[in-house]
Coordinates of N, CA and C in Angstrom, one line a residue:
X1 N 108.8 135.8 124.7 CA 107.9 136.9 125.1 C 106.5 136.4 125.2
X2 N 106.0 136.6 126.2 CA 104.5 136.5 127.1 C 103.8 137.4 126.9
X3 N 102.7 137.3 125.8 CA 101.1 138.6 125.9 C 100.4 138.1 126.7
X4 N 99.9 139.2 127.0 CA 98.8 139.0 128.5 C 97.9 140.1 128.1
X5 N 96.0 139.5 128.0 CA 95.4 141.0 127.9 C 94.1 140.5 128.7
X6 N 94.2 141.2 129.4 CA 92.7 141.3 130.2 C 91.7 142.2 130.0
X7 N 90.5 141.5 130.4 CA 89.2 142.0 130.1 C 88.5 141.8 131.8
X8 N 87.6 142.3 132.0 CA 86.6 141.8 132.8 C 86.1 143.6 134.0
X9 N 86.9 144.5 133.9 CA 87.0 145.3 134.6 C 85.8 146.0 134.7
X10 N 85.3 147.0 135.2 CA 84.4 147.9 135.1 C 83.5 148.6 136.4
X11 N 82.3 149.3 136.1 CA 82.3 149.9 137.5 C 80.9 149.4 137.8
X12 N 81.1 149.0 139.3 CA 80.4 148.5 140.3 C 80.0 148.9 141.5
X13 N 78.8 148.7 142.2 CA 78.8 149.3 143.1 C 79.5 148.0 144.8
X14 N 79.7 148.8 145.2 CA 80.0 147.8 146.7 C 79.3 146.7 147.2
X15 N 79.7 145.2 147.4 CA 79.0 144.4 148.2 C 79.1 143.7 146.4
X16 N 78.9 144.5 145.3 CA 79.1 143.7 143.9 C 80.3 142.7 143.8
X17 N 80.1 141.8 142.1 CA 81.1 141.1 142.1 C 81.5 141.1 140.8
X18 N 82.4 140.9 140.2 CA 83.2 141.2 139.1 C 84.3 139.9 138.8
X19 N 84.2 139.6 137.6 CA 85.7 138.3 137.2 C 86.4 138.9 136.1
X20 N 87.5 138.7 136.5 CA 89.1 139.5 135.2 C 89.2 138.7 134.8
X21 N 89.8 138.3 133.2 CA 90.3 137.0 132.9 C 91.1 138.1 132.0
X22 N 92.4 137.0 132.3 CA 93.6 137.2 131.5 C 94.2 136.0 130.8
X23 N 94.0 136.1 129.0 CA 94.9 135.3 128.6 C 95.7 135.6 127.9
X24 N 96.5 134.2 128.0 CA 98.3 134.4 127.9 C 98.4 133.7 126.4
X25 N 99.5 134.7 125.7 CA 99.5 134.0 124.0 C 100.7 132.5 124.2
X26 N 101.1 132.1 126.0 CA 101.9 131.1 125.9 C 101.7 130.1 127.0
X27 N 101.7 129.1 126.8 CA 101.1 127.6 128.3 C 102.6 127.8 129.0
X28 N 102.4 127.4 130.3 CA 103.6 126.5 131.1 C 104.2 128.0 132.2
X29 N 103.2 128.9 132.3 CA 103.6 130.0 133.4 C 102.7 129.6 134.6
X30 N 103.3 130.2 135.6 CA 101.9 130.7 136.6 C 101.9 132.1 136.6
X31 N 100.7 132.5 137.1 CA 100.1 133.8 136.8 C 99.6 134.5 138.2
X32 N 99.7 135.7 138.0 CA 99.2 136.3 139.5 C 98.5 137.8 139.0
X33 N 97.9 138.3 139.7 CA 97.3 139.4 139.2 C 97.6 140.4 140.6
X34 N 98.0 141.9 140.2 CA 98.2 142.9 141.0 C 97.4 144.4 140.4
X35 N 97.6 144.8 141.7 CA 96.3 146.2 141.0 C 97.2 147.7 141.6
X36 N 96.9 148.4 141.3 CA 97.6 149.8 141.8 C 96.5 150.6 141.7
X37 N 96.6 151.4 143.0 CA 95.2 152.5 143.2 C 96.3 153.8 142.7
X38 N 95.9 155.0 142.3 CA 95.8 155.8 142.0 C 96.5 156.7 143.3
X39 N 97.8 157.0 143.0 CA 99.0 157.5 144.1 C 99.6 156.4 145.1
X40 N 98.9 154.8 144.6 CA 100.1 153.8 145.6 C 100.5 153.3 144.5
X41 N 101.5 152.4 145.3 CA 102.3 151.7 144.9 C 101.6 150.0 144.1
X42 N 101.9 149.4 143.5 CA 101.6 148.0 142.9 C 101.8 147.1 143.6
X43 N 100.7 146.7 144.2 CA 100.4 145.0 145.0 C 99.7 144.1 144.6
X44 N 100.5 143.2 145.2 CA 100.2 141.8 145.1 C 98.6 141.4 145.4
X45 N 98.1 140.9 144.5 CA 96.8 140.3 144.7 C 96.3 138.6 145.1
X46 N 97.1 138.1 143.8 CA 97.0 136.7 144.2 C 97.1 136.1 143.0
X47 N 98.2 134.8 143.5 CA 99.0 134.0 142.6 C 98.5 132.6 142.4
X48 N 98.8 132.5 141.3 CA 98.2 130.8 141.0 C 99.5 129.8 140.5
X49 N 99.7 128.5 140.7 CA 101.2 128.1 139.6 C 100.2 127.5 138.8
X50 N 101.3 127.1 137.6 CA 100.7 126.4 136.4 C 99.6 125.5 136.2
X51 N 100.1 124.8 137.7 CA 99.2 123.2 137.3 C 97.5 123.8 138.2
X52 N 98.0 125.0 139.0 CA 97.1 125.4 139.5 C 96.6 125.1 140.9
X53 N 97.6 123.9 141.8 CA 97.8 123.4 143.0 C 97.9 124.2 143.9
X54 N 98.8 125.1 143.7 CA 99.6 126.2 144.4 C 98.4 127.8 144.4
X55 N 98.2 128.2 145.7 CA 97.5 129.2 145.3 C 97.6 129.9 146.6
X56 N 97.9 131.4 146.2 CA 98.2 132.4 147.4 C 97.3 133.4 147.3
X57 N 96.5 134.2 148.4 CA 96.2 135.5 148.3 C 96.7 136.6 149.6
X58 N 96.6 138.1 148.9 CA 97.1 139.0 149.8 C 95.7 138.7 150.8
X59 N 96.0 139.4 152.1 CA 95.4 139.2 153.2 C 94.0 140.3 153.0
X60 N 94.5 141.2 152.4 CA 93.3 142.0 151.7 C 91.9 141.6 151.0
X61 N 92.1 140.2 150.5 CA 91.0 140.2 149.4 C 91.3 138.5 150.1
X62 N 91.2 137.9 151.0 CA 91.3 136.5 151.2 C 89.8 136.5 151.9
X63 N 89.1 135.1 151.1 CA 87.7 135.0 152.1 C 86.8 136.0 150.5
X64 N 87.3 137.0 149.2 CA 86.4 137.3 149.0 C 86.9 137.4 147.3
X65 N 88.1 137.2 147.4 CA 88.5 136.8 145.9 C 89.1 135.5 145.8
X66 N 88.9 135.0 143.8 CA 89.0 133.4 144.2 C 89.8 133.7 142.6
X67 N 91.2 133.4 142.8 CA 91.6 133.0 141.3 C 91.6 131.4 140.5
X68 N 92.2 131.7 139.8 CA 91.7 130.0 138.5 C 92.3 130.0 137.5
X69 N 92.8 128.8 137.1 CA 93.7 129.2 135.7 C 92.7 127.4 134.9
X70 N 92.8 127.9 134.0 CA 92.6 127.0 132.7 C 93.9 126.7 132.1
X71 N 94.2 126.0 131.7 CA 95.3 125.5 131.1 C 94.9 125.5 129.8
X72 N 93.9 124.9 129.6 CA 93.7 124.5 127.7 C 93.3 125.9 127.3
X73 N 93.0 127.0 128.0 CA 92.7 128.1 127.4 C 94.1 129.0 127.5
X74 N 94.9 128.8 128.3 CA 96.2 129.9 128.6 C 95.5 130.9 129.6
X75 N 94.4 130.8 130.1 CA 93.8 132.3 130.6 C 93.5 131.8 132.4
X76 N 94.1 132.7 132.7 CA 93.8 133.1 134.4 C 92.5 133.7 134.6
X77 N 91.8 133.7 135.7 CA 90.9 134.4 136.1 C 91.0 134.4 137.5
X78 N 90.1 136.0 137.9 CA 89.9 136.7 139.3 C 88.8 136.5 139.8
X79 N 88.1 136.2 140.3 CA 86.7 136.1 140.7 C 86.4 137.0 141.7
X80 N 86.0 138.4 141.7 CA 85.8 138.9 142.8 C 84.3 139.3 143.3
X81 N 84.6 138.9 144.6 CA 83.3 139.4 145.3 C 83.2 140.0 146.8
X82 N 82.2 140.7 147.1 CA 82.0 141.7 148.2 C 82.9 142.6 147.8
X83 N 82.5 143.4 146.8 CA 83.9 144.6 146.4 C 83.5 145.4 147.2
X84 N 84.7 146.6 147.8 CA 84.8 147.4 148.9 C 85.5 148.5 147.8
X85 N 84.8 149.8 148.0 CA 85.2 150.9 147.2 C 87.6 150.9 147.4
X86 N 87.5 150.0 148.5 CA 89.1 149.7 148.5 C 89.5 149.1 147.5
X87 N 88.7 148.3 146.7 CA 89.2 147.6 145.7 C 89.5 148.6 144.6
X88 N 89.0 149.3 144.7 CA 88.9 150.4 143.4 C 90.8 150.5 142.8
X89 N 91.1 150.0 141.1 CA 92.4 149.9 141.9 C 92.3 149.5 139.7
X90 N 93.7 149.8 139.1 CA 93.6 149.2 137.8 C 94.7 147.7 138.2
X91 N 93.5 147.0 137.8 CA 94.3 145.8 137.8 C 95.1 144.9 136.9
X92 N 96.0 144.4 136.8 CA 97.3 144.0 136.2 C 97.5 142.4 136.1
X93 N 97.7 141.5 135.0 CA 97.9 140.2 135.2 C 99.2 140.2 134.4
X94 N 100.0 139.0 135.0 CA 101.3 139.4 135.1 C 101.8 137.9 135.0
X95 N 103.1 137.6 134.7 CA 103.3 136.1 134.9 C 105.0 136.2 134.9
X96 N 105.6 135.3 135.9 CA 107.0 134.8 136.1 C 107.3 134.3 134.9
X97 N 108.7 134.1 135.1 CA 108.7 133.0 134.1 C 109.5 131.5 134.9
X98 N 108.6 131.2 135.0 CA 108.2 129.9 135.8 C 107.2 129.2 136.3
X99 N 107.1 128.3 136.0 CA 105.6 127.2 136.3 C 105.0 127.7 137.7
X100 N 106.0 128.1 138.9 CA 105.7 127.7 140.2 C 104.8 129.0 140.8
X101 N 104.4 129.2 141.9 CA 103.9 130.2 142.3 C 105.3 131.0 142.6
X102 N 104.9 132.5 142.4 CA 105.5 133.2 142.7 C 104.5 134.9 144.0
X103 N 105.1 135.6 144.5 CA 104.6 136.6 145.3 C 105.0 137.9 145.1
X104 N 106.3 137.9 144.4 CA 106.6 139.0 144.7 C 107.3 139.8 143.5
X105 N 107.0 141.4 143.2 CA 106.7 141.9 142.2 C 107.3 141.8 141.1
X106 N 109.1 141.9 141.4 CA 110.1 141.7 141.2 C 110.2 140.4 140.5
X107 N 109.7 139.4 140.7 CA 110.0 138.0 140.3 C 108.7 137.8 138.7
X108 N 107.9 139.1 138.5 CA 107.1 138.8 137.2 C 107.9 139.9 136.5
X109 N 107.7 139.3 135.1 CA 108.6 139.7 134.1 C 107.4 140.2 132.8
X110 N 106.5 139.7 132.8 CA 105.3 140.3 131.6 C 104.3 140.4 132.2
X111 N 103.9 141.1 131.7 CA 102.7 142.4 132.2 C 101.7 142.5 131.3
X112 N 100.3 142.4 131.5 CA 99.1 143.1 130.7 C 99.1 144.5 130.7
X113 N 98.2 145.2 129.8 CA 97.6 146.6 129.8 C 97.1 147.4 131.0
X114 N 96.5 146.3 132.1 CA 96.0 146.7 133.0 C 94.7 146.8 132.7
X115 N 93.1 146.7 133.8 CA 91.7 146.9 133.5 C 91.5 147.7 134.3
X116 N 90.9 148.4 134.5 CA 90.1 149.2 135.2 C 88.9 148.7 136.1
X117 N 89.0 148.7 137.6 CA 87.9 148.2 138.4 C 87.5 149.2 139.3
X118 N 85.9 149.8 139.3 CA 85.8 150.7 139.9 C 84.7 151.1 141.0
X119 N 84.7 150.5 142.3 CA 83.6 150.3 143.2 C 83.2 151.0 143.8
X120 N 82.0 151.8 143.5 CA 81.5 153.3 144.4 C 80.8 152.2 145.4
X121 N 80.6 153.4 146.4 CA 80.2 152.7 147.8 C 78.8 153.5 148.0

């Protein structure tokens, strides 16, 4: 079993920028973080693998978010910037259980609390 708890959330205005960090109580995952707005469904935001070579983002936030994993800390991070009241969304850090990148929802198995990110425009 995988804890994951993130920090970093909060409210911002548009064109702002915000970093989540999520750490994990275990080494040797990759990590991706997903957000859910308020009546959709949970998407993919953007995955990192372990060694941190590997790195994907949704087409949404590409060009303006930048993830990162530390190894010696266990902890992922989101870097975001130019937030668009679209971001507005509780975000979720999440991890497979596997080193490699993964994409898709189904394929992560632990889950954080979720943070709250919230971008008036």
């Amino acid at each position: 079993q995988v804890q994951l708890v993130e920090s970093g959330g909060g409210l911002v205005q548009a064109g702002d920028s915000l970093r989540l960090s999520c750490a994990a109580s275990a080494s040797g995952y990759a990590m991706g973080w997903f957000r859910q707005a308020p009546g959709k469904e949970r998407e993919f935001v953007a995955a990192i693998s372990w060694s941190g070579g590997d790195i994907y983002y949704a087409d949404s936030v590409k060009g303006r978010f930048t993830i990162s994993i530390d190894m010696e800390k266990n902890t992922v991070y989101l870097q975001m910037n130019s937030l668009k009241p679209e971001d507005t969304a509780v975000y979720y850090c999440s991890a497979p259980r596997s080193t490699t990148l993964r994409i898709r929802t189904y394929e992560y198995v632990y889950w954080g609390q979720g943070t709250q990110v919230t971008v008036s425009s």
